[in-house]
PDB file of C-alpha atoms in Angstrom:
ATOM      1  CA  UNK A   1    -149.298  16.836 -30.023  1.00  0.00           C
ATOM      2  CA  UNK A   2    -152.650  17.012 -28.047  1.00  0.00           C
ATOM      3  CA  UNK A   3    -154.003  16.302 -24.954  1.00  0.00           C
ATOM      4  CA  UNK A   4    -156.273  13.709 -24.092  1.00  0.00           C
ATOM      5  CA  UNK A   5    -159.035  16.308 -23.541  1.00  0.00           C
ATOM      6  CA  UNK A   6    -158.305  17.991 -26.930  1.00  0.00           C
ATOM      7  CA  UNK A   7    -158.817  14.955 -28.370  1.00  0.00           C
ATOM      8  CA  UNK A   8    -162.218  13.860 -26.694  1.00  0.00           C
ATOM      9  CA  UNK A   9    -163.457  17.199 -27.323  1.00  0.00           C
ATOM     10  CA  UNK A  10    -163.138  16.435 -31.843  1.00  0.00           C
ATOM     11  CA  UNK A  11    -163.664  12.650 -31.662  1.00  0.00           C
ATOM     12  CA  UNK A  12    -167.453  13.444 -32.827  1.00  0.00           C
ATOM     13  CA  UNK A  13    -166.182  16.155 -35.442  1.00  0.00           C
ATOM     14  CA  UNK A  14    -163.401  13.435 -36.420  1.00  0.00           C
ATOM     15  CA  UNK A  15    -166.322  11.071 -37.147  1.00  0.00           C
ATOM     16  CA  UNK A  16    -168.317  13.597 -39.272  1.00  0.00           C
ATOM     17  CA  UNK A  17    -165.846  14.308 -41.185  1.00  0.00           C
ATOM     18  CA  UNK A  18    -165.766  18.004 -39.928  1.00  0.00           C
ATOM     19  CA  UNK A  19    -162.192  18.738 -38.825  1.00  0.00           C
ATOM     20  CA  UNK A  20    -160.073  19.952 -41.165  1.00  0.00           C
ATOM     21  CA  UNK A  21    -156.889  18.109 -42.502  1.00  0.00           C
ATOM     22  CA  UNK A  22    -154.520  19.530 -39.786  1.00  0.00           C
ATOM     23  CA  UNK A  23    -156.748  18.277 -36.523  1.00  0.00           C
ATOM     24  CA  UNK A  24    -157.837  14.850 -37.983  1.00  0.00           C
ATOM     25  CA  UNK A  25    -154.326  14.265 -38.199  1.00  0.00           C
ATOM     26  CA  UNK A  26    -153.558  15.703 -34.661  1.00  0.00           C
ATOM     27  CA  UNK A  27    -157.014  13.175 -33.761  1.00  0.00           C
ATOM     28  CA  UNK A  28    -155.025  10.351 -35.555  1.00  0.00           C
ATOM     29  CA  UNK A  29    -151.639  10.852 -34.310  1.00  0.00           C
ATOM     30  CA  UNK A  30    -153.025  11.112 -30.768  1.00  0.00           C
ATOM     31  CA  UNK A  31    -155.271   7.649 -30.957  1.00  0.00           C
ATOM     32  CA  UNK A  32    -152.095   6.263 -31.807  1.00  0.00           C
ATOM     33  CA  UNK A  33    -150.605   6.292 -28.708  1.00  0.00           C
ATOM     34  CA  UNK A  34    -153.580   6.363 -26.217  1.00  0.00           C
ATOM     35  CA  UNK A  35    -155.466   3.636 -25.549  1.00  0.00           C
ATOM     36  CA  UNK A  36    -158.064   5.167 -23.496  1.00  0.00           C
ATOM     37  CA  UNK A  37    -158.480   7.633 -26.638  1.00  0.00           C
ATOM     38  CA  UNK A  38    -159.492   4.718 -28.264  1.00  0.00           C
ATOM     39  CA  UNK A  39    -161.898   3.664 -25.970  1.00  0.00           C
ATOM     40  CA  UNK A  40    -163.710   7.091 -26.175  1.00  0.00           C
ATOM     41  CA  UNK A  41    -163.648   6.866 -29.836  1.00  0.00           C
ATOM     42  CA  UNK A  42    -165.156   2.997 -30.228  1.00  0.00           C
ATOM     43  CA  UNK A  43    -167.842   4.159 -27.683  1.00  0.00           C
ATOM     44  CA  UNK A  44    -168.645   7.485 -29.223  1.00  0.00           C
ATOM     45  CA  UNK A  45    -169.446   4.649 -32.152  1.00  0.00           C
ATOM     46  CA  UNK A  46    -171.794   2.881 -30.080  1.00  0.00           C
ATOM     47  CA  UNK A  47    -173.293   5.756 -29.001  1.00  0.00           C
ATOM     48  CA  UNK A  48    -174.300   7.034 -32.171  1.00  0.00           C
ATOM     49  CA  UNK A  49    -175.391   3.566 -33.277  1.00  0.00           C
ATOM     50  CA  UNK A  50    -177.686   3.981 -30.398  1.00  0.00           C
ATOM     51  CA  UNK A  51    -179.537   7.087 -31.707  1.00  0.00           C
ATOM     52  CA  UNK A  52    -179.811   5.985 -34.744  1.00  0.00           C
ATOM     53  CA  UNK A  53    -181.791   3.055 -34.559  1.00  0.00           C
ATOM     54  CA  UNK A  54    -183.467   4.683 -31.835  1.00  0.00           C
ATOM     55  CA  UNK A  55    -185.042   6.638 -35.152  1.00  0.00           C
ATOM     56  CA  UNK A  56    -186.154   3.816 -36.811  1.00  0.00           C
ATOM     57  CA  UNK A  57    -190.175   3.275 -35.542  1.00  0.00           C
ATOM     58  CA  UNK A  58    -192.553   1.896 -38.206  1.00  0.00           C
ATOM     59  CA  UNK A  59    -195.663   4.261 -37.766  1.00  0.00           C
ATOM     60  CA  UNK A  60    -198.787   2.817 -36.051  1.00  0.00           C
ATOM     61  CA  UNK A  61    -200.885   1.566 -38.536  1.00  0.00           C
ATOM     62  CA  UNK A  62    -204.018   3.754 -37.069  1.00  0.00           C
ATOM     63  CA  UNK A  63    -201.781   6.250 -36.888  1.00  0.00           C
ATOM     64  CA  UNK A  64    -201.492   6.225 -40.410  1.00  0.00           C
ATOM     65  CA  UNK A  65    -204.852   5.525 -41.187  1.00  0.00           C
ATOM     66  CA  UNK A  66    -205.928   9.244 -39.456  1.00  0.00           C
ATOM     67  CA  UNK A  67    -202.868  11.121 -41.125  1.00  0.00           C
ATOM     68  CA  UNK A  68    -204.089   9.816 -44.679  1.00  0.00           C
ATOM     69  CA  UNK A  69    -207.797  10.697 -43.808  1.00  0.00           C
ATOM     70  CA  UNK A  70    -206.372  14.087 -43.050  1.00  0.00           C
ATOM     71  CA  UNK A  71    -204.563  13.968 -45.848  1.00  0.00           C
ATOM     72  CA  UNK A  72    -207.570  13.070 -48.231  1.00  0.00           C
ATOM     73  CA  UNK A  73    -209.677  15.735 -46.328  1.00  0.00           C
ATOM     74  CA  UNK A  74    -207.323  18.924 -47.518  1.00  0.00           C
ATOM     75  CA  UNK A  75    -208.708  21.135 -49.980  1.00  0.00           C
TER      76      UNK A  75
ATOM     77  CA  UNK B   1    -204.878  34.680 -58.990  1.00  0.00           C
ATOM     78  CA  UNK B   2    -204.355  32.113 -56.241  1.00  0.00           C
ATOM     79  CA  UNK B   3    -205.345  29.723 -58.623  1.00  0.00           C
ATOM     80  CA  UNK B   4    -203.422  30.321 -61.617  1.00  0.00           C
ATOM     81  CA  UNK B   5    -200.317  30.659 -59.049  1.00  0.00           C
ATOM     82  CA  UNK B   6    -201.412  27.019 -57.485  1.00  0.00           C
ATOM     83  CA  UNK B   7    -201.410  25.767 -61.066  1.00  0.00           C
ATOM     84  CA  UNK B   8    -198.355  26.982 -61.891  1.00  0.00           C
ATOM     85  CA  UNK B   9    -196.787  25.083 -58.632  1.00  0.00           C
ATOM     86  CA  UNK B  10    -198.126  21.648 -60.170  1.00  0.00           C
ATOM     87  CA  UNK B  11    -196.280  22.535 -63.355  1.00  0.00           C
ATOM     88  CA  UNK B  12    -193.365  23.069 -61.379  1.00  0.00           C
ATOM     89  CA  UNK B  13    -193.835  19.873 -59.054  1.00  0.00           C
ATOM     90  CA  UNK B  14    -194.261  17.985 -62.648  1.00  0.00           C
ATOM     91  CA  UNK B  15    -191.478  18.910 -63.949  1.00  0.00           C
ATOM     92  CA  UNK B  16    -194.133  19.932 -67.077  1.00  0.00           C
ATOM     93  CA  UNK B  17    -193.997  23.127 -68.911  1.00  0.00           C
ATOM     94  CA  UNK B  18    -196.696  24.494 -70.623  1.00  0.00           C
ATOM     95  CA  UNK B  19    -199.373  21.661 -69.828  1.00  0.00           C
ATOM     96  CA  UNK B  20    -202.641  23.024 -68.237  1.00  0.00           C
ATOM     97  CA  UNK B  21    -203.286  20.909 -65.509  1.00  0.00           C
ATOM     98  CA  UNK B  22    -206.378  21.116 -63.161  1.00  0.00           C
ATOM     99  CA  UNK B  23    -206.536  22.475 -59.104  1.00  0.00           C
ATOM    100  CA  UNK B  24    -207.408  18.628 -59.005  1.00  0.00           C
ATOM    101  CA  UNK B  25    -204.254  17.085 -60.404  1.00  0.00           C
ATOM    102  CA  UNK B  26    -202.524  19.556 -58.000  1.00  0.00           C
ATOM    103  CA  UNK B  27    -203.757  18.413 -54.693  1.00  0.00           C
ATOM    104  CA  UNK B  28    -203.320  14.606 -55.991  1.00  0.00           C
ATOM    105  CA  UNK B  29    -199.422  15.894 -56.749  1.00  0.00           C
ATOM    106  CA  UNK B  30    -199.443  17.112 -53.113  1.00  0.00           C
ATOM    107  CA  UNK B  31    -201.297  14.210 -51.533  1.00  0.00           C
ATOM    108  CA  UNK B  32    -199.249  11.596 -53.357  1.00  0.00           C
ATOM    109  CA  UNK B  33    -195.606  13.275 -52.084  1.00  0.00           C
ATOM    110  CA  UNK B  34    -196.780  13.791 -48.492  1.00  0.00           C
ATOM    111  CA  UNK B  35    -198.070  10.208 -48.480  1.00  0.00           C
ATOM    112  CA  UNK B  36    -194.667   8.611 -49.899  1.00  0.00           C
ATOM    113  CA  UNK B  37    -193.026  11.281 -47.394  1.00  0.00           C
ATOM    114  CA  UNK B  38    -195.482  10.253 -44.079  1.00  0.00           C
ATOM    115  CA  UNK B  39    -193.257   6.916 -42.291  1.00  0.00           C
ATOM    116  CA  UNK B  40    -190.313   9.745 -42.336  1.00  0.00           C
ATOM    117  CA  UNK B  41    -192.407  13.049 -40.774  1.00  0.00           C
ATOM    118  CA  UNK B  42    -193.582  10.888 -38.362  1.00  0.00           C
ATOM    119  CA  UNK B  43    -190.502   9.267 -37.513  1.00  0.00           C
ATOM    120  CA  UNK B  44    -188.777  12.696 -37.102  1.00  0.00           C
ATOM    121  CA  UNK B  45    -191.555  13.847 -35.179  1.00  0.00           C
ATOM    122  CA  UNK B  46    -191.804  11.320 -32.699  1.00  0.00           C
ATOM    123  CA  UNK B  47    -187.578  12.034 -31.989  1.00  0.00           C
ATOM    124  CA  UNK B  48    -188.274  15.786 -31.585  1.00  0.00           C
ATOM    125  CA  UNK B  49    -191.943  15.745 -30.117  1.00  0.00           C
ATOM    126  CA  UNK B  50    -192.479  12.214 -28.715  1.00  0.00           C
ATOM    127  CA  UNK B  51    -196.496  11.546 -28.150  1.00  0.00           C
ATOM    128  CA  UNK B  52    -197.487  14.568 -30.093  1.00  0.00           C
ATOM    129  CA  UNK B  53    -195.625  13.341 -33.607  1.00  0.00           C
ATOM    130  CA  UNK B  54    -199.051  12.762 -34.710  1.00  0.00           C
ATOM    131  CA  UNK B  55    -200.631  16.039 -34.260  1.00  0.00           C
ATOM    132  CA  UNK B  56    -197.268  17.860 -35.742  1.00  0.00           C
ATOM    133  CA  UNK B  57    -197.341  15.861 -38.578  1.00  0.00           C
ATOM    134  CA  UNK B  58    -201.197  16.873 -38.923  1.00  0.00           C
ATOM    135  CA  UNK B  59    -199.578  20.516 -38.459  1.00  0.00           C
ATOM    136  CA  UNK B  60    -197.456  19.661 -41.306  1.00  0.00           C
ATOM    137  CA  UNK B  61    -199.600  18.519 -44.056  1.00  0.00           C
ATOM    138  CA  UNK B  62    -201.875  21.476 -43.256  1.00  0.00           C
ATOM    139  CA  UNK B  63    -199.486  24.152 -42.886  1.00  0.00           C
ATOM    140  CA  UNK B  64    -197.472  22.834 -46.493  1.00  0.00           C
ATOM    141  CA  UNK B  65    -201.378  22.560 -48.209  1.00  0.00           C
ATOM    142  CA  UNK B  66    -201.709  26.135 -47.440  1.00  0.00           C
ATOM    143  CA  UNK B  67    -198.339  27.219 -48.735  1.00  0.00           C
ATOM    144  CA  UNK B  68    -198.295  25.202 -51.353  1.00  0.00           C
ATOM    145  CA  UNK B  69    -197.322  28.524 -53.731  1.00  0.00           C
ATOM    146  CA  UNK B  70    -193.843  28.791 -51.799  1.00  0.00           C
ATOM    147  CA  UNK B  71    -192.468  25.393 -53.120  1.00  0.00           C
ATOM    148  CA  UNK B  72    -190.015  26.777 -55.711  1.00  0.00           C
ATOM    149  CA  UNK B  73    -188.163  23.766 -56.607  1.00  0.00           C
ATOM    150  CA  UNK B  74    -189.884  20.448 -57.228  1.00  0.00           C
ATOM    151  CA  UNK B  75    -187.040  18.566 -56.659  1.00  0.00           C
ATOM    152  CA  UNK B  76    -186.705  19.917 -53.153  1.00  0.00           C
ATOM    153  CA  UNK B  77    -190.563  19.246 -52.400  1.00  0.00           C
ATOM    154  CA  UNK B  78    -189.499  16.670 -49.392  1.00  0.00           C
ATOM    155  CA  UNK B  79    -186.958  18.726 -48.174  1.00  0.00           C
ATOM    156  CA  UNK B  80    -189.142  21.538 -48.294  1.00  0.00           C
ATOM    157  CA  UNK B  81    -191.914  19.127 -46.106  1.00  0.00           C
ATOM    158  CA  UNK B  82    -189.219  18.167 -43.652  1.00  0.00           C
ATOM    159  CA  UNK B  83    -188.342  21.807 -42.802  1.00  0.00           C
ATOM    160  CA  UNK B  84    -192.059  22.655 -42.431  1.00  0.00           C
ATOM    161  CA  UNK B  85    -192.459  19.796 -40.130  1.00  0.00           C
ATOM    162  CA  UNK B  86    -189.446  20.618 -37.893  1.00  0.00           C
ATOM    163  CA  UNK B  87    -191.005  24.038 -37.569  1.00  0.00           C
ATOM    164  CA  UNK B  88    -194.581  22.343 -36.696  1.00  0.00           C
ATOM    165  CA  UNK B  89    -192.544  20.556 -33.975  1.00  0.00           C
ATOM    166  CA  UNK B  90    -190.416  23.092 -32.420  1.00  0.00           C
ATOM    167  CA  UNK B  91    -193.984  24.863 -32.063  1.00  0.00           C
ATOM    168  CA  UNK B  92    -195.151  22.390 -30.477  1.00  0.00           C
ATOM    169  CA  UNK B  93    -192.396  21.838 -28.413  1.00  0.00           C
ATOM    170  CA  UNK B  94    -192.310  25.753 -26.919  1.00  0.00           C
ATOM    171  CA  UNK B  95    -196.427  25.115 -26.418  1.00  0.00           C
ATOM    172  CA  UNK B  96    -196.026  22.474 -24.133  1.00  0.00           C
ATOM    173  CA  UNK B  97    -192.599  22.818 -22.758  1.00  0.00           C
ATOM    174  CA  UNK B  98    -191.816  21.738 -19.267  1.00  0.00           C
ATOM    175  CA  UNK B  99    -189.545  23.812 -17.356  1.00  0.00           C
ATOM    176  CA  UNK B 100    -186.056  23.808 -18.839  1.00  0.00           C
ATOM    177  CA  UNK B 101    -183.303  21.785 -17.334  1.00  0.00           C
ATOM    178  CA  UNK B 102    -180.681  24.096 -15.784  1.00  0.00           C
ATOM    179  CA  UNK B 103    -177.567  23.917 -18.286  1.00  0.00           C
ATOM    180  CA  UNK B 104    -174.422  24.824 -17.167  1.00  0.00           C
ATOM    181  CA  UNK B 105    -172.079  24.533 -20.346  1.00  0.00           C
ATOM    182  CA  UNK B 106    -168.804  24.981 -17.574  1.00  0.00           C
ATOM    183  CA  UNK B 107    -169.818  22.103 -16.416  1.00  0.00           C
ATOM    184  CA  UNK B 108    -170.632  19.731 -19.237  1.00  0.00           C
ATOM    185  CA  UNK B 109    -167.865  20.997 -21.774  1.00  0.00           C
ATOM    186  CA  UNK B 110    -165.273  18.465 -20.771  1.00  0.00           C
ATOM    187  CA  UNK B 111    -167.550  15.618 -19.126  1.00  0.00           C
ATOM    188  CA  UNK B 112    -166.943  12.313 -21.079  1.00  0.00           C
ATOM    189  CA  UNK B 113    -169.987   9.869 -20.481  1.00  0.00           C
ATOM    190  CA  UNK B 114    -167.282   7.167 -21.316  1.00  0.00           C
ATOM    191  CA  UNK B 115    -164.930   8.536 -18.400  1.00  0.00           C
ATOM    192  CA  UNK B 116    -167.871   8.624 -15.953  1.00  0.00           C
ATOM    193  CA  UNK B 117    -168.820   5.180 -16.595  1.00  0.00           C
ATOM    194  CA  UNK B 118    -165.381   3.951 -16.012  1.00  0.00           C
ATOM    195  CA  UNK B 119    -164.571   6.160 -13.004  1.00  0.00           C
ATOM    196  CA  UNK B 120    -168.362   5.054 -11.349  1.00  0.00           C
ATOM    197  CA  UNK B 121    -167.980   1.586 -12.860  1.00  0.00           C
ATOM    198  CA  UNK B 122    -171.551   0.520 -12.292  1.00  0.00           C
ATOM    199  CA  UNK B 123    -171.838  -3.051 -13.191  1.00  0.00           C
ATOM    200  CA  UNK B 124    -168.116  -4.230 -11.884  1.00  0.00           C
ATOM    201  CA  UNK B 125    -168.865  -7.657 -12.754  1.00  0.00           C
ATOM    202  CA  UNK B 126    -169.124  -6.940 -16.092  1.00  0.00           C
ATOM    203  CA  UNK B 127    -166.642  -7.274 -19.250  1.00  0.00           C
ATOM    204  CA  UNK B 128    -168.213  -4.880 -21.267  1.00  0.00           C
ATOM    205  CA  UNK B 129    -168.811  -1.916 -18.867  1.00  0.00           C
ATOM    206  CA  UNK B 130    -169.687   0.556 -21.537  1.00  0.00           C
ATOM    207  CA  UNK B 131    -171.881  -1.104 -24.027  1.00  0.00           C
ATOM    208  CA  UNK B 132    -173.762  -2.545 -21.108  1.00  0.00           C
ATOM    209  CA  UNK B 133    -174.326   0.892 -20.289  1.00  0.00           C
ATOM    210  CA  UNK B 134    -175.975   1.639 -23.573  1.00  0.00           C
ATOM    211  CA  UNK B 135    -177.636  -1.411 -23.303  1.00  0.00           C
ATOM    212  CA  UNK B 136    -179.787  -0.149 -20.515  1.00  0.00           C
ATOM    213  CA  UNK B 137    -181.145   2.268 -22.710  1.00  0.00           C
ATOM    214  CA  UNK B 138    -184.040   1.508 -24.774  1.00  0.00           C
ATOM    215  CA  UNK B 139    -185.829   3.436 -27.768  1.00  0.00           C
ATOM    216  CA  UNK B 140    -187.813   5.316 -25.172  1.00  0.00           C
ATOM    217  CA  UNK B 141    -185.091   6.012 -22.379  1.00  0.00           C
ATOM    218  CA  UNK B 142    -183.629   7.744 -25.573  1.00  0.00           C
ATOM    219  CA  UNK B 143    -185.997   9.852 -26.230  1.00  0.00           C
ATOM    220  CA  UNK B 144    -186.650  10.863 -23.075  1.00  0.00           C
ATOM    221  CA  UNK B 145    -183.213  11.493 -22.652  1.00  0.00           C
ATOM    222  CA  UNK B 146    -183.498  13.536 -25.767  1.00  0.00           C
ATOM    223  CA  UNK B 147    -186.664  15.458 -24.451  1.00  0.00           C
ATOM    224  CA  UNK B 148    -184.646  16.724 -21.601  1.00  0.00           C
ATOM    225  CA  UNK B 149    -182.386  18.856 -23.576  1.00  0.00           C
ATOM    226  CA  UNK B 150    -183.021  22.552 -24.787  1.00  0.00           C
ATOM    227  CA  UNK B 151    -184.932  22.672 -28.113  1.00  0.00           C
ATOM    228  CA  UNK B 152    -182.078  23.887 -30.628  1.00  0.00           C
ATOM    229  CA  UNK B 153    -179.617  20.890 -29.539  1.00  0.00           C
ATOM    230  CA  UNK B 154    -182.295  18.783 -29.613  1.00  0.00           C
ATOM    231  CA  UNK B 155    -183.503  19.216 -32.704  1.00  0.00           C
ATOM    232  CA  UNK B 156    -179.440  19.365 -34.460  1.00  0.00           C
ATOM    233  CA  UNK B 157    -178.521  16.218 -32.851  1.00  0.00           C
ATOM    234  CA  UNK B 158    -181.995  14.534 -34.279  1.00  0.00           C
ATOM    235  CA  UNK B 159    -181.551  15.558 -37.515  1.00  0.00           C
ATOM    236  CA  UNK B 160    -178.648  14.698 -37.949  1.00  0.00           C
ATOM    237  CA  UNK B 161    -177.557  11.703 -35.609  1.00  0.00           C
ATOM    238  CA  UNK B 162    -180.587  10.107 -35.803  1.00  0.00           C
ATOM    239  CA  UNK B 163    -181.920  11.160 -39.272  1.00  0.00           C
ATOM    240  CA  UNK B 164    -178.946  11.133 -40.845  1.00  0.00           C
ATOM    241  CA  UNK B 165    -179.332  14.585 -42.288  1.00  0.00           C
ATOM    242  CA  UNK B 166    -175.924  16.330 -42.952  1.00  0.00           C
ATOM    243  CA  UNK B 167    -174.858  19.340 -41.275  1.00  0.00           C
ATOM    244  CA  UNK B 168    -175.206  21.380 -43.801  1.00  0.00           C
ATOM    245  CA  UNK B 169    -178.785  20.243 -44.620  1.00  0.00           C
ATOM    246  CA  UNK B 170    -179.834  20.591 -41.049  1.00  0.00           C
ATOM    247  CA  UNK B 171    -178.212  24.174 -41.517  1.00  0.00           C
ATOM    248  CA  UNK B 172    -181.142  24.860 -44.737  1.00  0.00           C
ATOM    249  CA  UNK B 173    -184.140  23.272 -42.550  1.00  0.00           C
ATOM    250  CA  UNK B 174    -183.178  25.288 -39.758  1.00  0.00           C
ATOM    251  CA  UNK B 175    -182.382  28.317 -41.767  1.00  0.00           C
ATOM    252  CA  UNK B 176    -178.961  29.124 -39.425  1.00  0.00           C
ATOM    253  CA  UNK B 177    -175.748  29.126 -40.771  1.00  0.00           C
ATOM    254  CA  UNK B 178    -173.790  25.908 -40.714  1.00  0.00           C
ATOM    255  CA  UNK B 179    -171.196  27.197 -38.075  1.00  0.00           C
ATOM    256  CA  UNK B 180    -174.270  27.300 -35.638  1.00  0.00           C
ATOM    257  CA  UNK B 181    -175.548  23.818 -36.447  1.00  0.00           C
ATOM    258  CA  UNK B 182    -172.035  22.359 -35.772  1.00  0.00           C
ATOM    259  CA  UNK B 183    -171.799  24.743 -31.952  1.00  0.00           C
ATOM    260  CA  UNK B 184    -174.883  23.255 -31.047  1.00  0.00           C
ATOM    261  CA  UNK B 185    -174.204  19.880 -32.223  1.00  0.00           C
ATOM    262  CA  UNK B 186    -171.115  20.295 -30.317  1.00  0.00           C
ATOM    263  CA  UNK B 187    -173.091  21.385 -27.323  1.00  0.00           C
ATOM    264  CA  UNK B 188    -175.587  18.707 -27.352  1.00  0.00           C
ATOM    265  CA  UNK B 189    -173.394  15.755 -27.718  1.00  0.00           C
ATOM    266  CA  UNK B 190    -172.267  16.957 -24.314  1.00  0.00           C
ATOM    267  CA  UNK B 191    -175.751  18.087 -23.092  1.00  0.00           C
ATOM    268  CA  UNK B 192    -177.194  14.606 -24.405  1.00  0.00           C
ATOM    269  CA  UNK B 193    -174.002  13.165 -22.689  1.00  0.00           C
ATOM    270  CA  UNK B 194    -174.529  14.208 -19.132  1.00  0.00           C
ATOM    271  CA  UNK B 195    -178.226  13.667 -19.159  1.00  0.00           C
ATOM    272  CA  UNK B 196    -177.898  10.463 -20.417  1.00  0.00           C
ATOM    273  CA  UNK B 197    -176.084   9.629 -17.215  1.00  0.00           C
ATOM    274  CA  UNK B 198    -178.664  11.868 -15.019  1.00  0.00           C
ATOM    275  CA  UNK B 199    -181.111   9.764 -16.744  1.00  0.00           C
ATOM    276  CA  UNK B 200    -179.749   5.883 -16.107  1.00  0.00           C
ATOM    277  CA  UNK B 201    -179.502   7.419 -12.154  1.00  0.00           C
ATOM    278  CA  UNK B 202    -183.019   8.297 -11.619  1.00  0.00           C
ATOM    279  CA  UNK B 203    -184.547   5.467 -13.344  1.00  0.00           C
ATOM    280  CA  UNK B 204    -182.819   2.408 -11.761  1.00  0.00           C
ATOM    281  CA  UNK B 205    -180.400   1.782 -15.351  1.00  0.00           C
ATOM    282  CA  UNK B 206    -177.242   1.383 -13.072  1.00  0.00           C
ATOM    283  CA  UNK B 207    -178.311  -1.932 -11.660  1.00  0.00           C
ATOM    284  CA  UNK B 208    -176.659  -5.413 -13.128  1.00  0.00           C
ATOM    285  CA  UNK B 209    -179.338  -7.189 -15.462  1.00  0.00           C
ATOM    286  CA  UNK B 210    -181.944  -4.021 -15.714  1.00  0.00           C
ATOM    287  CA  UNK B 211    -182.442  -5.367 -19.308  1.00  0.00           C
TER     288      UNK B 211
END
């Protein structure tokens, strides 16, 4: 079994997939039995909602407008 | 020489064997993938260089034109674009970089931004403690956040929490191994973490109904 801060410290790797069979067990076993665990784990979720539609910005349409002038300009 | 090798690139990019095709054709092969590619560059470039996306990407298309001969594989040509851009940033980023923020990895390696917010409990009258939290943060409070932290976790946790790029792809653009791309993930979530929390101080985020 791990400890609470064994288990905070993969909840990210857990989520990517990264851990290997033994520890996303060990992950499992221990979200099983601690609520606060879960907690972590449904706001490590959140968080990484966050950041990714932080990355979704349309791009300035003058913006654009230079970068293809640039772009027409090469060679 | 230079020519012949440019031509043989467009065959390549084509996916054509053994037509002749013209310097012309070429640069409309390259102008038509970097234009396709452009709403991405810049999106990446505004997480990993904020205000100057615009000149990096300019960095970009400039720096691929010229070495247009090292694209090997046409079906990696955007791939190949992305990696030159994140090196157009992270030059950018060392140009203009603003003093460092102290990191002490003791320190961060067990902080939980979830524990802090409970333990501090900044908006008590709330239900939803955490995601009100998150709330507070808008698409510029993260990047800001994000600008704070030392260029290699930076630039892991953008490619691949906000890009979507897998570890091992980020591993290729970067040209580390993977084991490093996961450490420094690692390391940033925690960097990102604290700072996130540094950040919603000194800004004012911790009062009820900032947004």
């Amino acid at each position: 079994m791990i400890t609470c801060s064994e288990a905070v410290r993969e909840l990210w790797e857990y989520l990517d997939a990264t851990v290997d069979q033994a520890d996303r067990e060990a992950v499992e076993e221990h979200l099983s039995r601690c609520r606060r665990c879960c907690g972590e784990l449904e706001f490590a979720v959140e968080l990484r909602r966050l950041l990714l539609g932080t990355s979704r910005e349309d791009i300035p349409a003058d913006v654009l407008r230079r970068l293809n002038e640039t772009l027409g300009e090469l060679g | 020489m230079a020519k012949r090798n440019k031509i043989g690139v467009r065959n390549r990019l084509c996916g054509v064997v053994g037509v002749q095709v013209t310097q012309a054709d070429q640069r409309e092969d390259f102008r038509r993938l970097v234009r396709a590619e452009l709403p991405r560059l810049y999106a990446i470039a505004r997480s990993l260089v904020g205000a100057d996306a615009e000149d990096a990407v300019q960095d970009c298309m400039v720096k691929a034109f010229e070495c247009l001969d090292q694209l090997r594989d046409p079906a990696a040509a955007a791939a190949w674009l992305r990696s030159i851009l994140v090196n157009c940033c992270r030059d950018r980023g060392r140009a203009r970089a603003r003093q460092p923020v102290a990191v002490d990895f003791e320190e961060v390696e067990d902080f939980s931004l979830y524990r802090k917010i409970a333990y501090e409990d900044p908006f008590p009258y709330s239900d939803s403690l955490h995601l009100d939290f998150l709330q507070g943060f808008g698409p510029e409070d993260v990047r800001a956040v994000l600008l704070r932290l030392p260029e290699i976790y930076r630039v892991a946790l953008v490619l691949v929490y906000m890009h979507g790029f897998l570890a091992k792809e980020a591993a290729a653009i970067l040209r580390v191994p993977l084991g490093t791309v996961l450490a420094r993930l690692h390391r940033g979530r925690k960097l990102f973490e604290k700072q996130m929390w540094d950040y919603a101080e000194e800004n004012g985020l911790l009062k009820e109904g900032v947004r």
